[in-house]
Amino acid sequence: MDMTETRKSKRLQLLERGITKEVGMNESVNYLDYANSPLMWAAAALAVAVVVFQSILFMKRSIKAASESALTTDQVHKAIKSSVISSIGPSVVILVTMISLLVTMGAPVAWMRLSFIGSVNYEAMAAGFGAQAMGKTLQTMDTMAFACGVWTMVCGSLGWLIFTFLFCDKMDKVNHLMSKGNAKMVPIISAGAMLGAFANLASGNFFTAEGSLTFTNAPAIATIAGCVIMMVLVKLSRARDIAWLREWAFAIAMFSGMFIGYAVSVI
């Protein structure tokens, strides 16, 4: 009986030493050393390379489809130019807001996640949930909380990617079913879906932290200002036939809304 108790006591001592050693290492090593390590950069680069490969593949297939259709070279160049200009606004916004994710999760993870999803709000929320599961916050993270945060960010977005992979090629059938074979209804349905998606994203700007509706806070005013400016610029570009204004309208409206919202917040 004494030998059994002695063995149990020794096992407990070894276990306590192991836990103490692990905790000591966890506290002595800054998790950002792991987060910004060359291995993390290499892993993130492989993931981003997939996105770059997909972009090149889509570009090549789009050009091939354009050559097989009735589109002229000038029309293709205008479409590419408009797409590049329209992407400037969202890209700059993501670049600026990426700083908040970079200081907590490290540069490689921030670079990889925003190349995949592009939603700083989701990524920060998912990382926070992962840290909370380990009893930490984004401000008090350690190596275990960081690892759990990365897993939460990745696993939480799998649903979108799996759904897109399985059903994206079937959306043409859905459009045909909803339009009941009427080709004129397809662009109307697509426009309605896009408006609904953006309305859902913007609706959060019109509610306070307590859940009450408001039109006077900075996010709401920024959204309204951006919408009004966009409408005015589109109307003006069509009335005066100003091609460059039509291309830059989205970026101008986005940054104008941001500046107006910021001005309201500091007043």
mmCIF file of C-alpha atoms in Angstrom:
data_model
loop_
_atom_site.group_PDB
_atom_site.id
_atom_site.type_symbol
_atom_site.label_atom_id
_atom_site.label_comp_id
_atom_site.label_asym_id
_atom_site.label_seq_id
_atom_site.Cartn_x
_atom_site.Cartn_y
_atom_site.Cartn_z
ATOM 1 C CA MET A 1 0.000 0.000 0.000
ATOM 2 C CA ASP A 2 2.883 2.314 0.881
ATOM 3 C CA MET A 3 4.613 1.536 -2.430
ATOM 4 C CA THR A 4 1.431 2.337 -4.349
ATOM 5 C CA GLU A 5 1.035 5.661 -2.574
ATOM 6 C CA THR A 6 4.712 6.444 -3.139
ATOM 7 C CA ARG A 7 4.375 5.784 -6.881
ATOM 8 C CA LYS A 8 1.263 7.968 -7.063
ATOM 9 C CA SER A 9 3.080 10.713 -5.189
ATOM 10 C CA LYS A 10 6.036 10.542 -7.594
ATOM 11 C CA ARG A 11 3.712 10.645 -10.609
ATOM 12 C CA LEU A 12 1.942 13.700 -9.208
ATOM 13 C CA GLN A 13 5.277 15.404 -8.614
ATOM 14 C CA LEU A 14 6.420 14.675 -12.172
ATOM 15 C CA LEU A 15 3.103 15.911 -13.550
ATOM 16 C CA GLU A 16 3.317 19.114 -11.521
ATOM 17 C CA ARG A 17 6.891 19.681 -12.714
ATOM 18 C CA GLY A 18 5.825 19.162 -16.322
ATOM 19 C CA ILE A 19 2.914 21.568 -16.015
ATOM 20 C CA THR A 20 5.081 24.146 -14.237
ATOM 21 C CA LYS A 21 7.752 23.821 -16.933
ATOM 22 C CA GLU A 22 5.178 24.189 -19.722
ATOM 23 C CA VAL A 23 3.585 27.219 -18.075
ATOM 24 C CA GLY A 24 7.009 28.736 -17.501
ATOM 25 C CA MET A 25 7.914 28.300 -21.168
ATOM 26 C CA ASN A 26 4.537 29.679 -22.184
ATOM 27 C CA GLU A 27 5.101 32.789 -20.092
ATOM 28 C CA SER A 28 8.785 33.303 -20.948
ATOM 29 C CA VAL A 29 8.383 32.971 -24.727
ATOM 30 C CA ASN A 30 6.507 35.743 -26.486
ATOM 31 C CA TYR A 31 3.854 34.176 -28.710
ATOM 32 C CA LEU A 32 4.590 36.778 -31.401
ATOM 33 C CA ASP A 33 7.996 35.113 -31.852
ATOM 34 C CA TYR A 34 6.082 32.085 -33.134
ATOM 35 C CA ALA A 35 3.460 34.177 -34.941
ATOM 36 C CA ASN A 36 6.123 36.042 -36.959
ATOM 37 C CA SER A 37 8.524 33.119 -37.407
ATOM 38 C CA PRO A 38 9.866 32.125 -40.859
ATOM 39 C CA LEU A 39 7.834 28.911 -40.673
ATOM 40 C CA MET A 40 4.597 30.900 -40.312
ATOM 41 C CA TRP A 41 5.615 33.131 -43.228
ATOM 42 C CA ALA A 42 6.254 30.054 -45.385
ATOM 43 C CA ALA A 43 2.910 28.480 -44.464
ATOM 44 C CA ALA A 44 1.045 31.744 -45.106
ATOM 45 C CA ALA A 45 2.843 32.219 -48.438
ATOM 46 C CA LEU A 46 1.668 28.797 -49.640
ATOM 47 C CA ALA A 47 -1.936 29.691 -48.821
ATOM 48 C CA VAL A 48 -1.712 33.100 -50.508
ATOM 49 C CA ALA A 49 -0.095 31.454 -53.542
ATOM 50 C CA VAL A 50 -3.325 29.487 -54.029
ATOM 51 C CA VAL A 51 -5.296 32.757 -54.151
ATOM 52 C CA VAL A 52 -2.828 34.263 -56.636
ATOM 53 C CA PHE A 53 -3.013 31.127 -58.804
ATOM 54 C CA GLN A 54 -6.820 31.279 -58.795
ATOM 55 C CA SER A 55 -6.753 34.960 -59.762
ATOM 56 C CA ILE A 56 -4.425 34.280 -62.690
ATOM 57 C CA LEU A 57 -6.558 31.318 -63.779
ATOM 58 C CA PHE A 58 -9.766 33.379 -63.657
ATOM 59 C CA MET A 59 -8.055 36.180 -65.577
ATOM 60 C CA LYS A 60 -6.868 33.856 -68.345
ATOM 61 C CA ARG A 61 -10.249 32.173 -68.677
ATOM 62 C CA SER A 62 -12.043 35.535 -68.721
ATOM 63 C CA ILE A 63 -9.819 36.793 -71.527
ATOM 64 C CA LYS A 64 -10.371 33.541 -73.427
ATOM 65 C CA ALA A 65 -14.154 33.801 -72.985
ATOM 66 C CA ALA A 66 -14.061 37.436 -74.109
ATOM 67 C CA SER A 67 -12.176 36.505 -77.282
ATOM 68 C CA GLU A 68 -14.766 33.830 -78.066
ATOM 69 C CA SER A 69 -17.666 36.238 -77.559
ATOM 70 C CA ALA A 70 -18.595 39.450 -79.321
ATOM 71 C CA LEU A 71 -16.605 41.650 -76.919
ATOM 72 C CA THR A 72 -14.010 43.903 -78.499
ATOM 73 C CA THR A 73 -10.484 44.419 -77.182
ATOM 74 C CA ASP A 74 -11.374 47.974 -76.160
ATOM 75 C CA GLN A 75 -14.335 46.737 -74.107
ATOM 76 C CA VAL A 76 -12.150 44.157 -72.355
ATOM 77 C CA HIS A 77 -9.538 46.797 -71.506
ATOM 78 C CA LYS A 78 -12.232 49.109 -70.124
ATOM 79 C CA ALA A 79 -13.642 46.298 -67.976
ATOM 80 C CA ILE A 80 -10.190 45.472 -66.575
ATOM 81 C CA LYS A 81 -9.472 49.143 -65.897
ATOM 82 C CA SER A 82 -12.806 49.632 -64.120
ATOM 83 C CA SER A 83 -12.229 46.528 -61.995
ATOM 84 C CA VAL A 84 -8.757 47.677 -60.943
ATOM 85 C CA ILE A 85 -9.982 51.148 -60.001
ATOM 86 C CA SER A 86 -13.001 49.775 -58.131
ATOM 87 C CA SER A 87 -10.745 47.516 -56.061
ATOM 88 C CA ILE A 88 -8.581 50.387 -54.804
ATOM 89 C CA GLY A 89 -11.051 51.583 -52.167
ATOM 90 C CA PRO A 90 -11.759 48.211 -50.505
ATOM 91 C CA SER A 91 -8.078 47.235 -50.709
ATOM 92 C CA VAL A 92 -6.916 50.385 -48.912
ATOM 93 C CA VAL A 93 -9.592 49.947 -46.244
ATOM 94 C CA ILE A 94 -8.479 46.351 -45.633
ATOM 95 C CA LEU A 95 -4.821 47.436 -45.547
ATOM 96 C CA VAL A 96 -5.515 50.113 -42.924
ATOM 97 C CA THR A 97 -7.713 47.942 -40.715
ATOM 98 C CA MET A 98 -5.257 45.037 -41.009
ATOM 99 C CA ILE A 99 -3.030 46.807 -38.481
ATOM 100 C CA SER A 100 -5.420 45.890 -35.655
ATOM 101 C CA LEU A 101 -5.144 42.204 -36.598
ATOM 102 C CA LEU A 102 -1.414 42.390 -37.255
ATOM 103 C CA VAL A 103 -0.503 43.526 -33.726
ATOM 104 C CA THR A 104 -2.460 40.693 -32.085
ATOM 105 C CA MET A 105 -2.082 37.720 -34.470
ATOM 106 C CA GLY A 106 1.176 38.554 -36.221
ATOM 107 C CA ALA A 107 1.878 39.615 -39.802
ATOM 108 C CA PRO A 108 1.781 36.170 -41.524
ATOM 109 C CA VAL A 109 -1.644 35.188 -40.156
ATOM 110 C CA ALA A 110 -3.098 38.650 -40.853
ATOM 111 C CA TRP A 111 -1.739 38.564 -44.417
ATOM 112 C CA MET A 112 -3.064 35.063 -45.072
ATOM 113 C CA ARG A 113 -6.517 35.506 -43.527
ATOM 114 C CA LEU A 114 -7.263 38.837 -45.196
ATOM 115 C CA SER A 115 -6.082 37.432 -48.539
ATOM 116 C CA PHE A 116 -8.649 34.659 -48.121
ATOM 117 C CA ILE A 117 -11.640 36.305 -46.437
ATOM 118 C CA GLY A 118 -10.974 40.050 -46.285
ATOM 119 C CA SER A 119 -13.137 40.669 -43.207
ATOM 120 C CA VAL A 120 -11.192 42.158 -40.304
ATOM 121 C CA ASN A 121 -14.302 42.141 -38.109
ATOM 122 C CA TYR A 122 -14.781 38.384 -38.507
ATOM 123 C CA GLU A 123 -11.096 37.559 -38.071
ATOM 124 C CA ALA A 124 -10.741 39.637 -34.899
ATOM 125 C CA MET A 125 -13.943 38.166 -33.476
ATOM 126 C CA ALA A 126 -12.865 34.589 -34.244
ATOM 127 C CA ALA A 127 -9.402 35.163 -32.765
ATOM 128 C CA GLY A 128 -11.040 36.627 -29.654
ATOM 129 C CA PHE A 129 -13.293 33.579 -29.274
ATOM 130 C CA GLY A 130 -10.288 31.278 -29.560
ATOM 131 C CA ALA A 131 -8.364 33.246 -26.939
ATOM 132 C CA GLN A 132 -11.367 33.265 -24.583
ATOM 133 C CA ALA A 133 -11.585 29.475 -24.835
ATOM 134 C CA MET A 134 -8.113 29.378 -23.273
ATOM 135 C CA GLY A 135 -9.018 31.934 -20.614
ATOM 136 C CA LYS A 136 -7.211 34.801 -22.365
ATOM 137 C CA THR A 137 -8.050 37.914 -24.382
ATOM 138 C CA LEU A 138 -6.457 39.424 -27.488
ATOM 139 C CA GLN A 139 -4.478 41.715 -25.177
ATOM 140 C CA THR A 140 -3.207 38.925 -22.872
ATOM 141 C CA MET A 141 -2.579 36.123 -25.360
ATOM 142 C CA ASP A 142 0.052 33.419 -24.998
ATOM 143 C CA THR A 143 1.185 30.684 -27.383
ATOM 144 C CA MET A 144 -1.727 28.343 -26.602
ATOM 145 C CA ALA A 145 -4.310 31.118 -26.968
ATOM 146 C CA PHE A 146 -2.689 32.178 -30.255
ATOM 147 C CA ALA A 147 -2.859 28.624 -31.633
ATOM 148 C CA CYS A 148 -6.483 28.283 -30.554
ATOM 149 C CA GLY A 149 -7.285 31.660 -32.135
ATOM 150 C CA VAL A 150 -5.784 30.619 -35.486
ATOM 151 C CA TRP A 151 -7.725 27.338 -35.463
ATOM 152 C CA THR A 152 -10.953 29.232 -34.707
ATOM 153 C CA MET A 153 -10.331 31.687 -37.551
ATOM 154 C CA VAL A 154 -9.684 28.882 -40.037
ATOM 155 C CA CYS A 155 -12.429 26.461 -38.970
ATOM 156 C CA GLY A 156 -15.024 29.217 -38.613
ATOM 157 C CA SER A 157 -14.719 30.157 -42.288
ATOM 158 C CA LEU A 158 -14.726 26.618 -43.679
ATOM 159 C CA GLY A 159 -18.502 26.688 -44.129
ATOM 160 C CA TRP A 160 -18.306 29.498 -46.686
ATOM 161 C CA LEU A 161 -15.556 27.791 -48.670
ATOM 162 C CA ILE A 162 -17.206 24.349 -48.639
ATOM 163 C CA PHE A 163 -20.586 25.775 -49.652
ATOM 164 C CA THR A 164 -18.990 27.738 -52.508
ATOM 165 C CA PHE A 165 -17.033 24.686 -53.671
ATOM 166 C CA LEU A 166 -20.114 22.436 -53.699
ATOM 167 C CA PHE A 167 -22.804 24.783 -55.002
ATOM 168 C CA CYS A 168 -21.171 27.614 -56.966
ATOM 169 C CA ASP A 169 -21.431 25.722 -60.263
ATOM 170 C CA LYS A 170 -25.125 25.077 -59.589
ATOM 171 C CA MET A 171 -26.092 28.759 -59.249
ATOM 172 C CA ASP A 172 -26.913 28.909 -62.963
ATOM 173 C CA LYS A 173 -29.624 26.302 -62.369
ATOM 174 C CA VAL A 174 -30.906 28.309 -59.391
ATOM 175 C CA ASN A 175 -31.089 31.450 -61.542
ATOM 176 C CA HIS A 176 -32.977 29.543 -64.234
ATOM 177 C CA LEU A 177 -35.365 28.129 -61.646
ATOM 178 C CA MET A 178 -36.041 31.520 -60.029
ATOM 179 C CA SER A 179 -36.448 33.326 -63.348
ATOM 180 C CA LYS A 180 -38.642 30.497 -64.714
ATOM 181 C CA GLY A 181 -36.758 30.551 -67.995
ATOM 182 C CA ASN A 182 -37.155 34.313 -68.494
ATOM 183 C CA ALA A 183 -33.679 35.605 -69.389
ATOM 184 C CA LYS A 184 -34.690 39.210 -68.630
ATOM 185 C CA MET A 185 -35.298 38.304 -64.980
ATOM 186 C CA VAL A 186 -31.741 37.022 -64.398
ATOM 187 C CA PRO A 187 -30.031 40.465 -64.121
ATOM 188 C CA ILE A 188 -32.917 41.706 -61.948
ATOM 189 C CA ILE A 189 -32.549 38.748 -59.571
ATOM 190 C CA SER A 190 -28.763 39.181 -59.488
ATOM 191 C CA ALA A 191 -29.077 42.903 -58.745
ATOM 192 C CA GLY A 192 -31.617 42.177 -56.003
ATOM 193 C CA ALA A 193 -29.310 39.615 -54.402
ATOM 194 C CA MET A 194 -26.394 42.059 -54.490
ATOM 195 C CA LEU A 195 -28.475 44.864 -52.979
ATOM 196 C CA GLY A 196 -29.687 42.509 -50.255
ATOM 197 C CA ALA A 197 -26.137 41.415 -49.424
ATOM 198 C CA PHE A 198 -24.808 44.976 -49.179
ATOM 199 C CA ALA A 199 -27.880 46.106 -47.226
ATOM 200 C CA ASN A 200 -27.256 43.326 -44.720
ATOM 201 C CA LEU A 201 -23.612 44.369 -44.348
ATOM 202 C CA ALA A 202 -24.507 48.050 -43.923
ATOM 203 C CA SER A 203 -27.454 47.512 -41.566
ATOM 204 C CA GLY A 204 -25.151 47.084 -38.565
ATOM 205 C CA ASN A 205 -24.071 50.725 -38.926
ATOM 206 C CA PHE A 206 -27.564 51.889 -37.994
ATOM 207 C CA PHE A 207 -27.745 50.184 -34.608
ATOM 208 C CA THR A 208 -26.124 51.180 -31.331
ATOM 209 C CA ALA A 209 -24.356 48.793 -28.964
ATOM 210 C CA GLU A 210 -27.644 48.500 -27.041
ATOM 211 C CA GLY A 211 -29.495 47.445 -30.199
ATOM 212 C CA SER A 212 -31.522 50.625 -30.775
ATOM 213 C CA LEU A 213 -31.947 52.116 -34.261
ATOM 214 C CA THR A 214 -30.031 55.324 -34.941
ATOM 215 C CA PHE A 215 -29.228 57.579 -37.878
ATOM 216 C CA THR A 216 -26.979 60.048 -36.044
ATOM 217 C CA ASN A 217 -23.894 58.040 -35.078
ATOM 218 C CA ALA A 218 -20.689 58.189 -37.139
ATOM 219 C CA PRO A 219 -21.086 54.810 -38.938
ATOM 220 C CA ALA A 220 -24.671 55.622 -39.970
ATOM 221 C CA ILE A 221 -23.739 59.075 -41.250
ATOM 222 C CA ALA A 222 -20.729 57.639 -43.125
ATOM 223 C CA THR A 223 -22.967 55.042 -44.796
ATOM 224 C CA ILE A 224 -25.630 57.585 -45.769
ATOM 225 C CA ALA A 225 -23.040 60.078 -47.025
ATOM 226 C CA GLY A 226 -21.274 57.434 -49.110
ATOM 227 C CA CYS A 227 -24.584 56.303 -50.625
ATOM 228 C CA VAL A 228 -25.685 59.853 -51.501
ATOM 229 C CA ILE A 229 -22.291 60.753 -52.979
ATOM 230 C CA MET A 230 -22.276 57.568 -55.065
ATOM 231 C CA MET A 231 -25.759 58.316 -56.435
ATOM 232 C CA VAL A 232 -24.779 61.896 -57.312
ATOM 233 C CA LEU A 233 -21.545 60.836 -59.026
ATOM 234 C CA VAL A 234 -23.260 58.108 -61.069
ATOM 235 C CA LYS A 235 -26.007 60.531 -62.148
ATOM 236 C CA LEU A 236 -23.425 63.165 -63.068
ATOM 237 C CA SER A 237 -21.227 60.726 -64.998
ATOM 238 C CA ARG A 238 -24.206 59.516 -67.022
ATOM 239 C CA ALA A 239 -25.610 62.994 -67.666
ATOM 240 C CA ARG A 240 -22.257 64.467 -68.756
ATOM 241 C CA ASP A 241 -20.859 61.201 -70.179
ATOM 242 C CA ILE A 242 -17.743 61.389 -67.980
ATOM 243 C CA ALA A 243 -16.066 57.998 -68.291
ATOM 244 C CA TRP A 244 -13.341 58.506 -65.654
ATOM 245 C CA LEU A 245 -15.887 59.683 -63.067
ATOM 246 C CA ARG A 246 -17.954 56.542 -63.611
ATOM 247 C CA GLU A 247 -14.864 54.441 -62.945
ATOM 248 C CA TRP A 248 -13.721 56.344 -59.858
ATOM 249 C CA ALA A 249 -17.180 56.940 -58.360
ATOM 250 C CA PHE A 250 -17.052 53.972 -55.989
ATOM 251 C CA ALA A 251 -13.621 54.830 -54.556
ATOM 252 C CA ILE A 252 -14.506 58.529 -54.203
ATOM 253 C CA ALA A 253 -17.803 57.732 -52.469
ATOM 254 C CA MET A 254 -16.164 55.243 -50.090
ATOM 255 C CA PHE A 255 -13.362 57.554 -48.964
ATOM 256 C CA SER A 256 -15.709 60.553 -48.760
ATOM 257 C CA GLY A 257 -18.058 58.584 -46.510
ATOM 258 C CA MET A 258 -15.115 57.522 -44.326
ATOM 259 C CA PHE A 259 -13.837 61.085 -43.927
ATOM 260 C CA ILE A 260 -17.305 62.438 -43.163
ATOM 261 C CA GLY A 261 -17.893 59.690 -40.603
ATOM 262 C CA TYR A 262 -14.519 60.399 -38.988
ATOM 263 C CA ALA A 263 -15.248 64.142 -38.879
ATOM 264 C CA VAL A 264 -18.556 63.449 -37.128
ATOM 265 C CA SER A 265 -16.882 61.152 -34.591
ATOM 266 C CA VAL A 266 -14.315 63.777 -33.522
ATOM 267 C CA ILE A 267 -16.737 66.713 -33.367
#
